[in-house]
Amino acid sequence: MENKTARFEKLLVKNGLKRTGPRLQVLEILSGRDSATSQPYLEQVMGKNADRVTLYRVLQAFEEKGIIHKVLDQQGTANYAICSDGCSAHEHHDEHVHFNCDNCHKIYCLDTVKIPALKVPAGFKVEHLNLIATGLCASCSDKVN
Amino acid sequence: MENKTARFEKLLVKNGLKRTGPRLQVLEILSGRDSATSQPYLEQVMGKNADRVTLYRVLQAFEEKGIIHKVLDQQGTANYAICSDGCSAHEHHDEHVHFNCDNCHKIYCLDTVKIPALKVPAGFKVEHLNLIATGLCASCSDKVN
DNA sequence: ATATAAAAGCAATATAGTTGCATTTAAAAT
DNA sequence: ATTTTAAATGCAACTATATTGCTTTTATAT
């Protein structure tokens, strides 16, 4: 694999964002995880490397640029995951299913599962769809059996 | 229509809950609305008729008994709506679509729109589905045109 | 009328997120 | 290399939502 940090630096520059410590660290953390990551977790892991407010602003900037997307968990807490290709500042294309495991509480982006089209009552104009499934993830249902 | 308060009182008794002022008022408010109602709104409307904590506990009790269901809005704030028949303390059956209007911010329960079944990756066990659509509700898309 | 479990009230605290402003710094311009 | 400057960070204070422990009140059964 190519140098990861270099890739992240390019990504920042491409989006008109300066190459800063907190930003690189957030990308580093998010890219190393197989599920969406909560703000509180990020805050804890980053420790004193960045102020809480900085973290919030980094996340907001990344979301606006289409670098990450936000998904709320069952408690309403923000979780973030790196976007698939095809997202940009102009539009997110993350209309995949999010799977919320009742056991390990991880939130998986099921990129392969598309949200089916929907018939809504007359007059309603659907702009975006957000489907959250809950249950047991592959790893946890394994353990139970 | 039959006396509404009497109906609510029966509902409480049926669920082993005492007939109290705050509880009746919450039912009164929720039943008079055409969309899900946020905790902050309820708190404001109830004013000094009930303590904040009481309100939270009423909502929690109702949810546990299957009288109301909770849906989080895009900010992660809890909103509540009276359940359709068929919900109970043992299980909720509110797997309808929630429609979140970008303009008036009302959350509609689209009871008639069922969530389509879903194919998920091997190993994942889906327990519940929660589909939130955003866009313009019938009333708001009317106004725009 | 009384007893009692349940509910409500009150105070304090937790958690997530925001705002305004001063300081620092990455990167552009010289 | 230095300087400049817009962008980013840090800090302090604050807001909103939600929770916990404990005391008092009350709906209901006896």
PDB file of N, CA and C in Angstrom, chain A residues 62-113:
ATOM      1  N   PHE A  62     -15.007  17.992   7.385  1.00  0.00           N
ATOM      2  CA  PHE A  62     -14.904  16.763   6.587  1.00  0.00           C
ATOM      3  C   PHE A  62     -16.263  16.374   6.023  1.00  0.00           C
ATOM      4  N   GLU A  63     -17.291  16.563   6.840  1.00  0.00           N
ATOM      5  CA  GLU A  63     -18.621  16.181   6.369  1.00  0.00           C
ATOM      6  C   GLU A  63     -19.046  17.091   5.217  1.00  0.00           C
ATOM      7  N   GLU A  64     -18.789  18.380   5.375  1.00  0.00           N
ATOM      8  CA  GLU A  64     -19.165  19.325   4.317  1.00  0.00           C
ATOM      9  C   GLU A  64     -18.436  19.037   3.011  1.00  0.00           C
ATOM     10  N   LYS A  65     -17.207  18.569   3.122  1.00  0.00           N
ATOM     11  CA  LYS A  65     -16.431  18.301   1.917  1.00  0.00           C
ATOM     12  C   LYS A  65     -16.731  16.933   1.321  1.00  0.00           C
ATOM     13  N   GLY A  66     -17.520  16.164   2.007  1.00  0.00           N
ATOM     14  CA  GLY A  66     -17.843  14.839   1.483  1.00  0.00           C
ATOM     15  C   GLY A  66     -16.763  13.814   1.756  1.00  0.00           C
ATOM     16  N   ILE A  67     -15.944  14.069   2.774  1.00  0.00           N
ATOM     17  CA  ILE A  67     -14.875  13.129   3.107  1.00  0.00           C
ATOM     18  C   ILE A  67     -15.390  12.059   4.066  1.00  0.00           C
ATOM     19  N   ILE A  68     -16.241  12.459   4.964  1.00  0.00           N
ATOM     20  CA  ILE A  68     -16.858  11.503   5.891  1.00  0.00           C
ATOM     21  C   ILE A  68     -18.372  11.745   5.894  1.00  0.00           C
ATOM     22  N   HIS A  69     -19.099  10.766   6.395  1.00  0.00           N
ATOM     23  CA  HIS A  69     -20.526  11.011   6.581  1.00  0.00           C
ATOM     24  C   HIS A  69     -20.906  10.666   8.007  1.00  0.00           C
ATOM     25  N   LYS A  70     -21.982  11.305   8.428  1.00  0.00           N
ATOM     26  CA  LYS A  70     -22.442  11.161   9.816  1.00  0.00           C
ATOM     27  C   LYS A  70     -23.632  10.223   9.865  1.00  0.00           C
ATOM     28  N   VAL A  71     -23.654   9.396  10.876  1.00  0.00           N
ATOM     29  CA  VAL A  71     -24.841   8.582  11.107  1.00  0.00           C
ATOM     30  C   VAL A  71     -25.114   8.586  12.610  1.00  0.00           C
ATOM     31  N   LEU A  72     -26.357   8.835  12.959  1.00  0.00           N
ATOM     32  CA  LEU A  72     -26.709   8.882  14.383  1.00  0.00           C
ATOM     33  C   LEU A  72     -26.996   7.489  14.890  1.00  0.00           C
ATOM     34  N   ASP A  73     -26.520   7.187  16.076  1.00  0.00           N
ATOM     35  CA  ASP A  73     -26.842   5.877  16.641  1.00  0.00           C
ATOM     36  C   ASP A  73     -28.170   5.945  17.391  1.00  0.00           C
ATOM     37  N   GLN A  74     -28.525   4.853  18.030  1.00  0.00           N
ATOM     38  CA  GLN A  74     -29.844   4.790  18.664  1.00  0.00           C
ATOM     39  C   GLN A  74     -30.011   5.769  19.816  1.00  0.00           C
ATOM     40  N   GLN A  75     -28.906   6.284  20.305  1.00  0.00           N
ATOM     41  CA  GLN A  75     -28.991   7.296  21.359  1.00  0.00           C
ATOM     42  C   GLN A  75     -28.984   8.719  20.785  1.00  0.00           C
ATOM     43  N   GLY A  76     -28.842   8.796  19.477  1.00  0.00           N
ATOM     44  CA  GLY A  76     -28.804  10.118  18.868  1.00  0.00           C
ATOM     45  C   GLY A  76     -27.408  10.723  18.851  1.00  0.00           C
ATOM     46  N   THR A  77     -26.421   9.917  19.169  1.00  0.00           N
ATOM     47  CA  THR A  77     -25.039  10.403  19.153  1.00  0.00           C
ATOM     48  C   THR A  77     -24.458  10.290  17.747  1.00  0.00           C
ATOM     49  N   ALA A  78     -23.667  11.287  17.378  1.00  0.00           N
ATOM     50  CA  ALA A  78     -23.079  11.298  16.039  1.00  0.00           C
ATOM     51  C   ALA A  78     -21.961  10.274  15.923  1.00  0.00           C
ATOM     52  N   ASN A  79     -21.995   9.529  14.828  1.00  0.00           N
ATOM     53  CA  ASN A  79     -20.932   8.596  14.478  1.00  0.00           C
ATOM     54  C   ASN A  79     -20.488   8.919  13.065  1.00  0.00           C
ATOM     55  N   TYR A  80     -19.216   8.685  12.788  1.00  0.00           N
ATOM     56  CA  TYR A  80     -18.666   9.075  11.496  1.00  0.00           C
ATOM     57  C   TYR A  80     -17.938   7.931  10.815  1.00  0.00           C
ATOM     58  N   ALA A  81     -18.073   7.924   9.506  1.00  0.00           N
ATOM     59  CA  ALA A  81     -17.334   6.947   8.714  1.00  0.00           C
ATOM     60  C   ALA A  81     -16.858   7.622   7.436  1.00  0.00           C
ATOM     61  N   ILE A  82     -15.743   7.130   6.950  1.00  0.00           N
ATOM     62  CA  ILE A  82     -15.209   7.667   5.709  1.00  0.00           C
ATOM     63  C   ILE A  82     -16.144   7.315   4.571  1.00  0.00           C
ATOM     64  N   CYS A  83     -16.372   8.281   3.703  1.00  0.00           N
ATOM     65  CA  CYS A  83     -17.295   8.090   2.598  1.00  0.00           C
ATOM     66  C   CYS A  83     -16.697   7.179   1.545  1.00  0.00           C
ATOM     67  N   SER A  84     -17.587   6.493   0.871  1.00  0.00           N
ATOM     68  CA  SER A  84     -17.190   5.795  -0.338  1.00  0.00           C
ATOM     69  C   SER A  84     -16.839   6.860  -1.367  1.00  0.00           C
ATOM     70  N   ASP A  85     -16.183   6.448  -2.431  1.00  0.00           N
ATOM     71  CA  ASP A  85     -15.924   7.392  -3.508  1.00  0.00           C
ATOM     72  C   ASP A  85     -17.255   7.894  -4.038  1.00  0.00           C
ATOM     73  N   GLY A  86     -17.226   9.035  -4.617  1.00  0.00           N
ATOM     74  CA  GLY A  86     -18.453   9.540  -5.236  1.00  0.00           C
ATOM     75  C   GLY A  86     -19.135  10.571  -4.382  1.00  0.00           C
ATOM     76  N   CYS A  87     -18.654  10.772  -3.157  1.00  0.00           N
ATOM     77  CA  CYS A  87     -19.194  11.850  -2.353  1.00  0.00           C
ATOM     78  C   CYS A  87     -18.334  13.088  -2.565  1.00  0.00           C
ATOM     79  N   SER A  88     -18.955  14.221  -2.465  1.00  0.00           N
ATOM     80  CA  SER A  88     -18.222  15.461  -2.648  1.00  0.00           C
ATOM     81  C   SER A  88     -18.865  16.541  -1.807  1.00  0.00           C
ATOM     82  N   ALA A  89     -18.284  17.729  -1.892  1.00  0.00           N
ATOM     83  CA  ALA A  89     -18.856  18.851  -1.157  1.00  0.00           C
ATOM     84  C   ALA A  89     -20.270  19.126  -1.643  1.00  0.00           C
ATOM     85  N   HIS A  90     -20.515  18.778  -2.904  1.00  0.00           N
ATOM     86  CA  HIS A  90     -21.814  19.111  -3.487  1.00  0.00           C
ATOM     87  C   HIS A  90     -22.888  18.116  -3.105  1.00  0.00           C
ATOM     88  N   GLU A  91     -22.491  16.885  -2.944  1.00  0.00           N
ATOM     89  CA  GLU A  91     -23.519  15.902  -2.644  1.00  0.00           C
ATOM     90  C   GLU A  91     -22.944  14.625  -2.056  1.00  0.00           C
ATOM     91  N   HIS A  92     -23.664  14.162  -1.060  1.00  0.00           N
ATOM     92  CA  HIS A  92     -23.313  12.868  -0.488  1.00  0.00           C
ATOM     93  C   HIS A  92     -24.059  11.766  -1.222  1.00  0.00           C
ATOM     94  N   HIS A  93     -23.405  10.636  -1.372  1.00  0.00           N
ATOM     95  CA  HIS A  93     -24.063   9.477  -1.966  1.00  0.00           C
ATOM     96  C   HIS A  93     -23.861   8.287  -1.055  1.00  0.00           C
ATOM     97  N   ASP A  94     -24.318   8.459   0.144  1.00  0.00           N
ATOM     98  CA  ASP A  94     -24.105   7.388   1.125  1.00  0.00           C
ATOM     99  C   ASP A  94     -25.415   6.705   1.465  1.00  0.00           C
ATOM    100  N   GLU A  95     -26.224   6.519   0.454  1.00  0.00           N
ATOM    101  CA  GLU A  95     -27.537   5.961   0.756  1.00  0.00           C
ATOM    102  C   GLU A  95     -27.499   4.451   0.859  1.00  0.00           C
ATOM    103  N   HIS A  96     -26.560   4.000   1.625  1.00  0.00           N
ATOM    104  CA  HIS A  96     -26.499   2.580   1.919  1.00  0.00           C
ATOM    105  C   HIS A  96     -27.132   2.355   3.295  1.00  0.00           C
ATOM    106  N   VAL A  97     -27.302   1.105   3.618  1.00  0.00           N
ATOM    107  CA  VAL A  97     -27.897   0.756   4.904  1.00  0.00           C
ATOM    108  C   VAL A  97     -26.851   0.837   6.011  1.00  0.00           C
ATOM    109  N   HIS A  98     -27.256   1.355   7.139  1.00  0.00           N
ATOM    110  CA  HIS A  98     -26.394   1.306   8.321  1.00  0.00           C
ATOM    111  C   HIS A  98     -26.916   0.233   9.264  1.00  0.00           C
ATOM    112  N   PHE A  99     -25.999  -0.588   9.703  1.00  0.00           N
ATOM    113  CA  PHE A  99     -26.391  -1.681  10.580  1.00  0.00           C
ATOM    114  C   PHE A  99     -25.847  -1.445  11.981  1.00  0.00           C
ATOM    115  N   ASN A 100     -26.772  -1.391  12.914  1.00  0.00           N
ATOM    116  CA  ASN A 100     -26.455  -1.074  14.295  1.00  0.00           C
ATOM    117  C   ASN A 100     -26.529  -2.339  15.132  1.00  0.00           C
ATOM    118  N   CYS A 101     -25.393  -2.860  15.576  1.00  0.00           N
ATOM    119  CA  CYS A 101     -25.410  -4.121  16.328  1.00  0.00           C
ATOM    120  C   CYS A 101     -25.864  -3.899  17.769  1.00  0.00           C
ATOM    121  N   ASP A 102     -26.872  -4.669  18.176  1.00  0.00           N
ATOM    122  CA  ASP A 102     -27.414  -4.551  19.530  1.00  0.00           C
ATOM    123  C   ASP A 102     -26.431  -5.050  20.576  1.00  0.00           C
ATOM    124  N   ASN A 103     -25.493  -5.860  20.145  1.00  0.00           N
ATOM    125  CA  ASN A 103     -24.570  -6.458  21.102  1.00  0.00           C
ATOM    126  C   ASN A 103     -23.292  -5.634  21.263  1.00  0.00           C
ATOM    127  N   CYS A 104     -22.550  -5.453  20.189  1.00  0.00           N
ATOM    128  CA  CYS A 104     -21.278  -4.729  20.302  1.00  0.00           C
ATOM    129  C   CYS A 104     -21.462  -3.226  20.029  1.00  0.00           C
ATOM    130  N   HIS A 105     -22.659  -2.868  19.606  1.00  0.00           N
ATOM    131  CA  HIS A 105     -23.010  -1.462  19.355  1.00  0.00           C
ATOM    132  C   HIS A 105     -22.205  -0.805  18.248  1.00  0.00           C
ATOM    133  N   LYS A 106     -21.527  -1.603  17.480  1.00  0.00           N
ATOM    134  CA  LYS A 106     -20.849  -1.041  16.315  1.00  0.00           C
ATOM    135  C   LYS A 106     -21.880  -0.667  15.259  1.00  0.00           C
ATOM    136  N   ILE A 107     -21.529   0.329  14.472  1.00  0.00           N
ATOM    137  CA  ILE A 107     -22.385   0.721  13.361  1.00  0.00           C
ATOM    138  C   ILE A 107     -21.647   0.436  12.062  1.00  0.00           C
ATOM    139  N   TYR A 108     -22.162  -0.505  11.303  1.00  0.00           N
ATOM    140  CA  TYR A 108     -21.528  -0.870  10.044  1.00  0.00           C
ATOM    141  C   TYR A 108     -22.190  -0.159   8.878  1.00  0.00           C
ATOM    142  N   CYS A 109     -21.378   0.280   7.953  1.00  0.00           N
ATOM    143  CA  CYS A 109     -21.903   0.781   6.693  1.00  0.00           C
ATOM    144  C   CYS A 109     -21.985  -0.394   5.730  1.00  0.00           C
ATOM    145  N   LEU A 110     -23.174  -0.815   5.412  1.00  0.00           N
ATOM    146  CA  LEU A 110     -23.325  -1.925   4.469  1.00  0.00           C
ATOM    147  C   LEU A 110     -23.390  -1.361   3.052  1.00  0.00           C
ATOM    148  N   ASP A 111     -22.192  -1.086   2.523  1.00  0.00           N
ATOM    149  CA  ASP A 111     -22.120  -0.389   1.243  1.00  0.00           C
ATOM    150  C   ASP A 111     -22.773  -1.168   0.120  1.00  0.00           C
ATOM    151  N   THR A 112     -22.807  -2.474   0.282  1.00  0.00           N
ATOM    152  CA  THR A 112     -23.340  -3.294  -0.808  1.00  0.00           C
ATOM    153  C   THR A 112     -24.870  -3.349  -0.805  1.00  0.00           C
ATOM    154  N   VAL A 113     -25.466  -2.932   0.318  1.00  0.00           N
ATOM    155  CA  VAL A 113     -26.923  -3.023   0.402  1.00  0.00           C
ATOM    156  C   VAL A 113     -27.548  -1.674   0.095  1.00  0.00           C
TER     157      VAL A 113
END
